[in-house]
Structure formats: C-alpha cells, structure tokens
PDB file of C-alpha atoms in Angstrom:
ATOM      1  CA  MET A   1       0.000   0.000   0.000  1.00  0.00           C
ATOM      2  CA  LEU A   2       1.101   3.533  -0.695  1.00  0.00           C
ATOM      3  CA  SER A   3       1.330   5.967   2.178  1.00  0.00           C
ATOM      4  CA  PRO A   4      -1.555   8.514   2.437  1.00  0.00           C
ATOM      5  CA  GLY A   5       0.787  11.322   1.440  1.00  0.00           C
ATOM      6  CA  PHE A   6       1.846   9.552  -1.738  1.00  0.00           C
ATOM      7  CA  GLU A   7      -1.675   8.390  -2.626  1.00  0.00           C
ATOM      8  CA  SER A   8      -2.508  12.044  -3.315  1.00  0.00           C
ATOM      9  CA  LEU A   9      -0.382  11.722  -6.475  1.00  0.00           C
ATOM     10  CA  ASP A  10      -2.930   9.165  -7.711  1.00  0.00           C
ATOM     11  CA  LEU A  11      -0.373   6.796  -9.222  1.00  0.00           C
ATOM     12  CA  THR A  12      -1.418   3.369 -10.469  1.00  0.00           C
ATOM     13  CA  PRO A  13      -0.162   0.684  -8.022  1.00  0.00           C
ATOM     14  CA  LEU A  14       2.651  -1.547  -9.251  1.00  0.00           C
ATOM     15  CA  ASP A  15       1.911  -5.240  -9.799  1.00  0.00           C
ATOM     16  CA  GLU A  16       4.720  -7.742  -9.183  1.00  0.00           C
ATOM     17  CA  ASP A  17       2.709 -10.461 -10.964  1.00  0.00           C
ATOM     18  CA  ASN A  18       2.634  -8.388 -14.124  1.00  0.00           C
ATOM     19  CA  PRO A  19       5.302  -9.585 -16.614  1.00  0.00           C
ATOM     20  CA  THR A  20       6.118  -5.940 -17.391  1.00  0.00           C
ATOM     21  CA  PRO A  21       9.246  -4.918 -15.425  1.00  0.00           C
ATOM     22  CA  LEU A  22       8.468  -2.835 -12.338  1.00  0.00           C
ATOM     23  CA  TYR A  23      10.554   0.133 -13.481  1.00  0.00           C
ATOM     24  CA  ILE A  24       8.553   0.325 -16.725  1.00  0.00           C
ATOM     25  CA  GLN A  25       5.286   0.052 -14.746  1.00  0.00           C
ATOM     26  CA  LEU A  26       6.460   2.996 -12.638  1.00  0.00           C
ATOM     27  CA  GLN A  27       7.322   5.019 -15.736  1.00  0.00           C
ATOM     28  CA  GLN A  28       3.907   4.261 -17.215  1.00  0.00           C
ATOM     29  CA  SER A  29       2.205   5.169 -13.932  1.00  0.00           C
ATOM     30  CA  ILE A  30       3.927   8.560 -13.760  1.00  0.00           C
ATOM     31  CA  GLU A  31       3.190   9.328 -17.423  1.00  0.00           C
ATOM     32  CA  ASP A  32      -0.440   8.283 -16.934  1.00  0.00           C
ATOM     33  CA  ALA A  33      -0.759  10.581 -13.907  1.00  0.00           C
ATOM     34  CA  LEU A  34       0.663  13.399 -16.014  1.00  0.00           C
ATOM     35  CA  GLN A  35      -1.826  12.759 -18.815  1.00  0.00           C
ATOM     36  CA  ARG A  36      -4.726  12.764 -16.345  1.00  0.00           C
ATOM     37  CA  GLY A  37      -3.578  15.958 -14.700  1.00  0.00           C
ATOM     38  CA  ALA A  38      -2.783  14.306 -11.370  1.00  0.00           C
ATOM     39  CA  LEU A  39       0.792  15.513 -11.871  1.00  0.00           C
ATOM     40  CA  LYS A  40       1.550  18.922 -13.343  1.00  0.00           C
ATOM     41  CA  THR A  41       4.557  20.836 -14.588  1.00  0.00           C
ATOM     42  CA  ALA A  42       7.044  21.671 -11.794  1.00  0.00           C
ATOM     43  CA  ASP A  43       5.465  19.191  -9.335  1.00  0.00           C
ATOM     44  CA  ALA A  44       8.160  17.493  -7.255  1.00  0.00           C
ATOM     45  CA  LEU A  45       8.409  13.738  -6.889  1.00  0.00           C
ATOM     46  CA  PRO A  46       9.237  12.220  -3.506  1.00  0.00           C
ATOM     47  CA  GLY A  47      12.892  11.426  -2.892  1.00  0.00           C
ATOM     48  CA  GLU A  48      14.256   8.208  -4.328  1.00  0.00           C
ATOM     49  CA  ARG A  49      14.441   6.541  -0.903  1.00  0.00           C
ATOM     50  CA  ASP A  50      10.888   7.575   0.069  1.00  0.00           C
ATOM     51  CA  LEU A  51       9.481   6.593  -3.298  1.00  0.00           C
ATOM     52  CA  ALA A  52      11.055   3.133  -3.095  1.00  0.00           C
ATOM     53  CA  LYS A  53       9.792   2.603   0.455  1.00  0.00           C
ATOM     54  CA  GLN A  54       6.269   3.743  -0.310  1.00  0.00           C
ATOM     55  CA  LEU A  55       6.020   1.625  -3.441  1.00  0.00           C
ATOM     56  CA  GLY A  56       7.672  -1.404  -1.856  1.00  0.00           C
ATOM     57  CA  VAL A  57      10.352  -1.674  -4.538  1.00  0.00           C
ATOM     58  CA  SER A  58      14.120  -1.287  -4.597  1.00  0.00           C
ATOM     59  CA  ARG A  59      15.877   2.038  -5.043  1.00  0.00           C
ATOM     60  CA  VAL A  60      17.501   0.548  -8.135  1.00  0.00           C
ATOM     61  CA  THR A  61      14.030   0.118  -9.681  1.00  0.00           C
ATOM     62  CA  VAL A  62      13.070   3.701  -8.834  1.00  0.00           C
ATOM     63  CA  ARG A  63      16.369   5.061 -10.103  1.00  0.00           C
ATOM     64  CA  LYS A  64      16.045   3.162 -13.378  1.00  0.00           C
ATOM     65  CA  ALA A  65      12.492   4.448 -13.901  1.00  0.00           C
ATOM     66  CA  ILE A  66      13.458   8.039 -13.158  1.00  0.00           C
ATOM     67  CA  ASN A  67      16.557   7.951 -15.354  1.00  0.00           C
ATOM     68  CA  GLY A  68      14.448   6.686 -18.244  1.00  0.00           C
ATOM     69  CA  LEU A  69      11.891   9.464 -17.838  1.00  0.00           C
ATOM     70  CA  VAL A  70      14.644  12.065 -17.577  1.00  0.00           C
ATOM     71  CA  LYS A  71      16.041  10.861 -20.912  1.00  0.00           C
ATOM     72  CA  LYS A  72      12.549  11.113 -22.430  1.00  0.00           C
ATOM     73  CA  GLY A  73      12.161  14.670 -21.141  1.00  0.00           C
ATOM     74  CA  VAL A  74       9.234  13.821 -18.855  1.00  0.00           C
ATOM     75  CA  LEU A  75      11.219  14.534 -15.675  1.00  0.00           C
ATOM     76  CA  VAL A  76      14.023  16.942 -14.905  1.00  0.00           C
ATOM     77  CA  GLN A  77      16.556  16.563 -12.086  1.00  0.00           C
ATOM     78  CA  ARG A  78      18.035  19.601 -10.386  1.00  0.00           C
ATOM     79  CA  TRP A  79      21.116  19.160  -8.272  1.00  0.00           C
ATOM     80  CA  GLY A  80      20.303  19.810  -4.627  1.00  0.00           C
ATOM     81  CA  SER A  81      16.577  20.301  -5.317  1.00  0.00           C
ATOM     82  CA  GLY A  82      15.156  16.968  -6.465  1.00  0.00           C
ATOM     83  CA  THR A  83      13.199  15.524  -9.367  1.00  0.00           C
ATOM     84  CA  PHE A  84      10.386  17.473 -11.006  1.00  0.00           C
ATOM     85  CA  ILE A  85       7.849  17.151 -13.792  1.00  0.00           C
ATOM     86  CA  ALA A  86       9.440  18.843 -16.795  1.00  0.00           C
ATOM     87  CA  PRO A  87       7.545  21.449 -18.822  1.00  0.00           C
ATOM     88  CA  GLN A  88       5.563  19.751 -21.556  1.00  0.00           C
ATOM     89  CA  THR A  89       5.884  22.920 -23.637  1.00  0.00           C
ATOM     90  CA  ARG A  90       9.451  23.569 -24.744  1.00  0.00           C
ATOM     91  CA  ILE A  91      10.112  26.562 -26.956  1.00  0.00           C
ATOM     92  CA  GLU A  92      12.862  26.811 -29.542  1.00  0.00           C
ATOM     93  CA  GLN A  93      13.522  30.498 -30.169  1.00  0.00           C
ATOM     94  CA  PRO A  94      15.744  31.697 -33.043  1.00  0.00           C
ATOM     95  CA  LEU A  95      18.025  34.598 -32.185  1.00  0.00           C
ATOM     96  CA  SER A  96      18.116  35.929 -35.730  1.00  0.00           C
ATOM     97  CA  ARG A  97      14.532  37.259 -35.851  1.00  0.00           C
ATOM     98  CA  LEU A  98      12.882  40.119 -33.960  1.00  0.00           C
ATOM     99  CA  SER A  99       9.359  39.163 -32.949  1.00  0.00           C
ATOM    100  CA  SER A 100       7.022  39.432 -30.000  1.00  0.00           C
ATOM    101  CA  PHE A 101       6.285  36.681 -27.489  1.00  0.00           C
ATOM    102  CA  THR A 102       2.671  36.662 -28.707  1.00  0.00           C
ATOM    103  CA  ASP A 103       3.711  36.160 -32.335  1.00  0.00           C
ATOM    104  CA  ASP A 104       6.223  33.458 -31.358  1.00  0.00           C
ATOM    105  CA  MET A 105       3.576  31.428 -29.541  1.00  0.00           C
ATOM    106  CA  SER A 106       0.979  31.980 -32.266  1.00  0.00           C
ATOM    107  CA  ALA A 107       3.426  30.638 -34.867  1.00  0.00           C
ATOM    108  CA  ARG A 108       3.688  27.454 -32.774  1.00  0.00           C
ATOM    109  CA  GLY A 109      -0.063  27.112 -32.368  1.00  0.00           C
ATOM    110  CA  LEU A 110       0.135  27.859 -28.643  1.00  0.00           C
ATOM    111  CA  PRO A 111      -2.216  30.263 -26.861  1.00  0.00           C
ATOM    112  CA  SER A 112      -0.256  33.016 -25.117  1.00  0.00           C
ATOM    113  CA  SER A 113      -1.311  35.136 -22.191  1.00  0.00           C
ATOM    114  CA  ALA A 114       0.138  37.646 -19.764  1.00  0.00           C
ATOM    115  CA  VAL A 115      -0.280  38.360 -16.072  1.00  0.00           C
ATOM    116  CA  LEU A 116       0.280  42.023 -15.249  1.00  0.00           C
ATOM    117  CA  LEU A 117       2.732  42.413 -12.385  1.00  0.00           C
ATOM    118  CA  SER A 118       2.956  46.201 -12.415  1.00  0.00           C
ATOM    119  CA  ARG A 119       2.851  49.232 -14.709  1.00  0.00           C
ATOM    120  CA  SER A 120       3.837  52.826 -14.122  1.00  0.00           C
ATOM    121  CA  VAL A 121       5.070  56.094 -15.604  1.00  0.00           C
ATOM    122  CA  GLY A 122       8.074  57.848 -14.092  1.00  0.00           C
ATOM    123  CA  GLN A 123      11.432  59.422 -14.655  1.00  0.00           C
ATOM    124  CA  ALA A 124      13.948  57.171 -16.364  1.00  0.00           C
ATOM    125  CA  ALA A 125      16.513  55.480 -14.122  1.00  0.00           C
ATOM    126  CA  PRO A 126      20.214  55.906 -15.007  1.00  0.00           C
ATOM    127  CA  ASN A 127      20.440  52.535 -16.791  1.00  0.00           C
ATOM    128  CA  GLU A 128      17.251  53.327 -18.720  1.00  0.00           C
ATOM    129  CA  LEU A 129      18.622  56.732 -19.726  1.00  0.00           C
ATOM    130  CA  MET A 130      21.694  55.078 -21.204  1.00  0.00           C
ATOM    131  CA  ALA A 131      19.843  52.232 -22.890  1.00  0.00           C
ATOM    132  CA  LEU A 132      17.252  54.492 -24.521  1.00  0.00           C
ATOM    133  CA  GLY A 133      19.422  57.534 -25.210  1.00  0.00           C
ATOM    134  CA  LEU A 134      17.249  59.799 -23.040  1.00  0.00           C
ATOM    135  CA  SER A 135      17.988  62.981 -21.124  1.00  0.00           C
ATOM    136  CA  PRO A 136      17.716  63.332 -17.326  1.00  0.00           C
ATOM    137  CA  GLY A 137      14.112  63.972 -16.365  1.00  0.00           C
ATOM    138  CA  ASP A 138      12.625  62.226 -19.398  1.00  0.00           C
ATOM    139  CA  LEU A 139       9.645  60.019 -18.633  1.00  0.00           C
ATOM    140  CA  VAL A 140       9.279  56.347 -19.436  1.00  0.00           C
ATOM    141  CA  SER A 141       6.407  53.872 -19.280  1.00  0.00           C
ATOM    142  CA  ARG A 142       7.157  50.565 -17.546  1.00  0.00           C
ATOM    143  CA  VAL A 143       5.204  47.340 -17.975  1.00  0.00           C
ATOM    144  CA  ASN A 144       6.188  44.262 -15.964  1.00  0.00           C
ATOM    145  CA  ARG A 145       4.472  41.018 -16.903  1.00  0.00           C
ATOM    146  CA  LEU A 146       4.575  37.260 -16.497  1.00  0.00           C
ATOM    147  CA  ARG A 147       4.335  35.610 -19.932  1.00  0.00           C
ATOM    148  CA  LEU A 148       2.618  32.244 -20.324  1.00  0.00           C
ATOM    149  CA  ALA A 149       2.376  29.724 -23.169  1.00  0.00           C
ATOM    150  CA  ASP A 150      -0.591  27.366 -23.064  1.00  0.00           C
ATOM    151  CA  GLY A 151      -1.047  28.348 -19.425  1.00  0.00           C
ATOM    152  CA  VAL A 152       2.549  27.525 -18.433  1.00  0.00           C
ATOM    153  CA  PRO A 153       4.661  30.407 -17.019  1.00  0.00           C
ATOM    154  CA  MET A 154       7.613  30.872 -19.370  1.00  0.00           C
ATOM    155  CA  ALA A 155       9.194  34.274 -18.762  1.00  0.00           C
ATOM    156  CA  ILE A 156       9.221  37.369 -16.576  1.00  0.00           C
ATOM    157  CA  GLU A 157       9.384  40.465 -18.762  1.00  0.00           C
ATOM    158  CA  HIS A 158      10.230  44.044 -17.734  1.00  0.00           C
ATOM    159  CA  ALA A 159       9.629  46.470 -20.606  1.00  0.00           C
ATOM    160  CA  VAL A 160      10.558  50.166 -20.611  1.00  0.00           C
ATOM    161  CA  VAL A 161       9.425  52.532 -23.402  1.00  0.00           C
ATOM    162  CA  PRO A 162       9.909  56.310 -23.676  1.00  0.00           C
ATOM    163  CA  SER A 163       6.621  57.951 -22.741  1.00  0.00           C
ATOM    164  CA  ARG A 164       6.548  59.941 -25.965  1.00  0.00           C
ATOM    165  CA  PHE A 165       6.072  56.584 -27.724  1.00  0.00           C
ATOM    166  CA  LEU A 166       3.831  54.993 -25.093  1.00  0.00           C
ATOM    167  CA  PRO A 167       2.164  57.685 -22.942  1.00  0.00           C
ATOM    168  CA  ASP A 168      -0.279  55.212 -21.356  1.00  0.00           C
ATOM    169  CA  PRO A 169       1.145  51.811 -20.322  1.00  0.00           C
ATOM    170  CA  SER A 170      -2.385  50.493 -19.713  1.00  0.00           C
ATOM    171  CA  LEU A 171      -2.722  50.236 -23.502  1.00  0.00           C
ATOM    172  CA  VAL A 172      -0.553  47.104 -23.349  1.00  0.00           C
ATOM    173  CA  LYS A 173      -2.938  44.191 -22.872  1.00  0.00           C
ATOM    174  CA  GLN A 174      -1.240  41.339 -24.699  1.00  0.00           C
ATOM    175  CA  SER A 175       1.454  42.301 -27.224  1.00  0.00           C
ATOM    176  CA  LEU A 176       3.645  45.357 -26.634  1.00  0.00           C
ATOM    177  CA  TYR A 177       4.737  45.315 -30.267  1.00  0.00           C
ATOM    178  CA  SER A 178       1.153  45.507 -31.533  1.00  0.00           C
ATOM    179  CA  VAL A 179       0.667  48.657 -29.445  1.00  0.00           C
ATOM    180  CA  LEU A 180       3.917  50.171 -30.716  1.00  0.00           C
ATOM    181  CA  HIS A 181       2.796  49.354 -34.253  1.00  0.00           C
ATOM    182  CA  GLU A 182      -0.448  51.229 -33.644  1.00  0.00           C
ATOM    183  CA  GLN A 183       1.580  54.166 -32.317  1.00  0.00           C
ATOM    184  CA  GLY A 184       3.638  54.170 -35.525  1.00  0.00           C
ATOM    185  CA  VAL A 185       6.923  53.253 -33.825  1.00  0.00           C
ATOM    186  CA  MET A 186       7.293  49.567 -34.624  1.00  0.00           C
ATOM    187  CA  PRO A 187      10.861  48.313 -33.945  1.00  0.00           C
ATOM    188  CA  SER A 188      12.768  47.240 -37.028  1.00  0.00           C
ATOM    189  CA  ARG A 189      15.988  45.967 -35.433  1.00  0.00           C
ATOM    190  CA  ALA A 190      17.310  45.104 -31.993  1.00  0.00           C
ATOM    191  CA  LEU A 191      20.444  44.351 -30.025  1.00  0.00           C
ATOM    192  CA  GLN A 192      20.328  41.517 -27.496  1.00  0.00           C
ATOM    193  CA  ARG A 193      22.698  40.280 -24.849  1.00  0.00           C
ATOM    194  CA  LEU A 194      22.084  37.194 -22.743  1.00  0.00           C
ATOM    195  CA  HIS A 195      23.695  35.214 -19.989  1.00  0.00           C
ATOM    196  CA  ALA A 196      22.824  32.463 -17.520  1.00  0.00           C
ATOM    197  CA  VAL A 197      21.483  33.352 -14.065  1.00  0.00           C
ATOM    198  CA  LEU A 198      19.891  31.647 -11.065  1.00  0.00           C
ATOM    199  CA  LEU A 199      16.356  32.690 -10.184  1.00  0.00           C
ATOM    200  CA  SER A 200      15.590  34.354  -6.875  1.00  0.00           C
ATOM    201  CA  ALA A 201      12.886  32.905  -4.644  1.00  0.00           C
ATOM    202  CA  GLU A 202      10.406  35.547  -5.874  1.00  0.00           C
ATOM    203  CA  GLN A 203      11.200  34.952  -9.546  1.00  0.00           C
ATOM    204  CA  ALA A 204      11.074  31.186  -9.103  1.00  0.00           C
ATOM    205  CA  GLY A 205       7.674  31.473  -7.434  1.00  0.00           C
ATOM    206  CA  LEU A 206       6.274  33.357 -10.417  1.00  0.00           C
ATOM    207  CA  LEU A 207       7.686  30.816 -12.872  1.00  0.00           C
ATOM    208  CA  LYS A 208       6.666  27.860 -10.664  1.00  0.00           C
ATOM    209  CA  VAL A 209      10.137  26.362 -10.419  1.00  0.00           C
ATOM    210  CA  PRO A 210      12.384  25.806  -7.372  1.00  0.00           C
ATOM    211  CA  PRO A 211      14.497  28.754  -6.128  1.00  0.00           C
ATOM    212  CA  GLN A 212      17.959  28.947  -7.679  1.00  0.00           C
ATOM    213  CA  SER A 213      16.722  27.253 -10.852  1.00  0.00           C
ATOM    214  CA  PRO A 214      18.731  28.171 -13.967  1.00  0.00           C
ATOM    215  CA  ALA A 215      17.345  30.801 -16.318  1.00  0.00           C
ATOM    216  CA  LEU A 216      18.395  32.875 -19.289  1.00  0.00           C
ATOM    217  CA  TYR A 217      18.544  36.613 -18.685  1.00  0.00           C
ATOM    218  CA  ILE A 218      18.104  38.662 -21.862  1.00  0.00           C
ATOM    219  CA  GLU A 219      18.396  42.413 -22.332  1.00  0.00           C
ATOM    220  CA  ARG A 220      17.023  43.795 -25.586  1.00  0.00           C
ATOM    221  CA  ARG A 221      17.209  47.309 -27.018  1.00  0.00           C
ATOM    222  CA  SER A 222      14.969  47.846 -30.030  1.00  0.00           C
ATOM    223  CA  PHE A 223      15.162  50.646 -32.568  1.00  0.00           C
ATOM    224  CA  THR A 224      12.865  52.153 -35.177  1.00  0.00           C
ATOM    225  CA  ALA A 225      13.846  52.339 -38.830  1.00  0.00           C
ATOM    226  CA  SER A 226      15.059  55.908 -38.196  1.00  0.00           C
ATOM    227  CA  GLY A 227      17.379  54.700 -35.426  1.00  0.00           C
ATOM    228  CA  GLU A 228      15.445  55.892 -32.349  1.00  0.00           C
ATOM    229  CA  ALA A 229      15.584  53.581 -29.310  1.00  0.00           C
ATOM    230  CA  VAL A 230      11.983  52.593 -28.651  1.00  0.00           C
ATOM    231  CA  GLU A 231      12.210  49.677 -26.200  1.00  0.00           C
ATOM    232  CA  PHE A 232      14.462  48.437 -23.412  1.00  0.00           C
ATOM    233  CA  THR A 233      13.321  45.051 -22.144  1.00  0.00           C
ATOM    234  CA  SER A 234      14.924  42.702 -19.640  1.00  0.00           C
ATOM    235  CA  SER A 235      13.524  39.191 -19.356  1.00  0.00           C
ATOM    236  CA  TYR A 236      14.101  36.014 -17.384  1.00  0.00           C
ATOM    237  CA  TYR A 237      13.336  32.858 -19.389  1.00  0.00           C
ATOM    238  CA  ARG A 238      12.993  29.442 -17.792  1.00  0.00           C
ATOM    239  CA  GLY A 239      16.107  27.440 -18.540  1.00  0.00           C
ATOM    240  CA  ASP A 240      14.161  24.158 -18.546  1.00  0.00           C
ATOM    241  CA  ALA A 241      11.623  25.339 -21.118  1.00  0.00           C
ATOM    242  CA  TYR A 242      13.479  27.569 -23.583  1.00  0.00           C
ATOM    243  CA  ASP A 243      16.141  26.850 -26.182  1.00  0.00           C
ATOM    244  CA  PHE A 244      17.675  29.807 -28.023  1.00  0.00           C
ATOM    245  CA  VAL A 245      18.994  28.847 -31.430  1.00  0.00           C
ATOM    246  CA  ALA A 246      21.336  30.771 -33.713  1.00  0.00           C
ATOM    247  CA  GLU A 247      22.078  29.863 -37.311  1.00  0.00           C
ATOM    248  CA  LEU A 248      25.731  30.349 -38.179  1.00  0.00           C
ATOM    249  CA  THR A 249      27.431  30.524 -41.542  1.00  0.00           C
ATOM    250  CA  ILE A 250      31.006  29.528 -42.145  1.00  0.00           C
ATOM    251  CA  GLY A 251      33.055  32.339 -43.641  1.00  0.00           C
ATOM    252  CA  GLN A 252      35.632  31.827 -46.319  1.00  0.00           C
ATOM    253  CA  PRO A 253      39.087  31.158 -44.860  1.00  0.00           C
ATOM    254  CA  ASP A 254      41.606  33.937 -45.225  1.00  0.00           C
ATOM    255  CA  ARG A 255      43.703  33.582 -48.319  1.00  0.00           C
ATOM    256  CA  ILE A 256      47.145  32.377 -47.409  1.00  0.00           C
ATOM    257  CA  PRO A 257      49.679  34.371 -49.407  1.00  0.00           C
ATOM    258  CA  THR A 258      52.326  32.432 -51.242  1.00  0.00           C
ATOM    259  CA  ASP A 259      55.966  33.001 -50.441  1.00  0.00           C
ATOM    260  CA  ALA A 260      57.286  35.164 -53.263  1.00  0.00           C
ATOM    261  CA  SER A 261      60.875  34.885 -52.154  1.00  0.00           C
TER     262      SER A 261
END
C-alpha cells in the first residue's frame, strides 16, 4: 500500500505479478498521472528513498524508472533540489529574428497570455537613460508582466518605453509590439545580450520552479527604422523550457599568401 501522502499523487499501483518490469510500470504510472492531470509541470516527486519505500520496490528500480523518464524529457533533475515534472511545452527560439512573445507562440499554435505584475510612468533610471538615449528627467512607461504559453509560465518580462512613444502603459494588454505598431513606432531591429542566471525565490515562485533554478537573462534594445531607441526590455526565461537557437554561416578562410621569395 502507498502511504496517504503519496496516494494524493494518484499513481497506479505496481503489480509484481505483471510480466512488465516494475521500473517500466512505474514510468507508465507517472506518465499516466501526467496525462490525467494528477501531476503537473514543476510538481516534485518524492525522494528516491521515500518513493522506493512507499512503493515497496528497490531504489535501483526507482532510479532506473526516473533515469528513463529524464532521458525522455518527462522529468528533470536539479542538483540539490530533487526531481520534477518537466515542462511539456518547450520553446525553440531563433536569435536571428525580432518578434514578439505573442507572435512566437501563435506561430507554434500555442495560446499566449500575460499576467500584469505592475505598470507605471516615471522618470527614467540611469540605466534606462543610457539604454534608450534619453535625457535626465525624461519620462518612461514601464510594464512588468509574467508571460505564459498554453497556461505555463515561461518568462518574466520588464519592458521600458519612452513615454513619448507609449504615454499610457495600460494600452498594453497582450502584445507590446502591436501597441507600438499602432503608435507608428514599430521596432525594425534590436540588439540583445544574454547570460545564464539563477532565479531568486520571488522569480522562481512566479515561474513555478524551485528557487535557484537556472534561467536565461536577456536584455534587448529595439530601434525604429530611423534609429530611435523605442524599447528596453529585460527578461528572465525558464532554462528548462526555452532553447535559443542561432544559425551560423562559415566564412571563407583567409587567403594564405604564397611566399614570393
């Protein structure tokens, strides 16, 4: 019998009389619970020792089942945190194209949504002045949102736009770029820089992952066709759900001069 605490996961009991190996039964049970919604993205599994004890099987069986599901992408293991249900929505994002989160998800057939965290109008901070080429005292509109794909939190986005381009941040409901397009200041190019970070407890809570989970931090400055800086956005993307892809071309090797002597 499973312990009351583990029964809440609603896993199918393992059957030793079944010719199917126990570790495969456990894999099937976890995948079935995921399909039925009994397990959801970012849910944590019990520790290997507890899981083996509660199921009445060896730790080797549990380890073999978990390793197999990790390889399949169903589970993800985080050093020092445990084993979790991996996101079932994984996004592959090219770095060579400038597009909005809404357009990216729409192109993949995924419904996108946003949870407003805050919005305000105020004087630009020093880093915003530099990023947007503003003068001291200039006003900016700030919109901070949690971005979701198919209901799964994917990114925390902090967008800053000069107020002369976006006087009312409440205009941004879903896509910032659609609003900028309506204002006649659609970005035509952008510069991005990214590096790996660990999420704070607050950020991890919003993205529904454990604290100190890996993430990709991206800063983007976007410009209009005339060269005006129109957007400064900093975002935290879940490292377990996003892949950023760049297409590279191989240049011609330098011509090696012949020795004329």
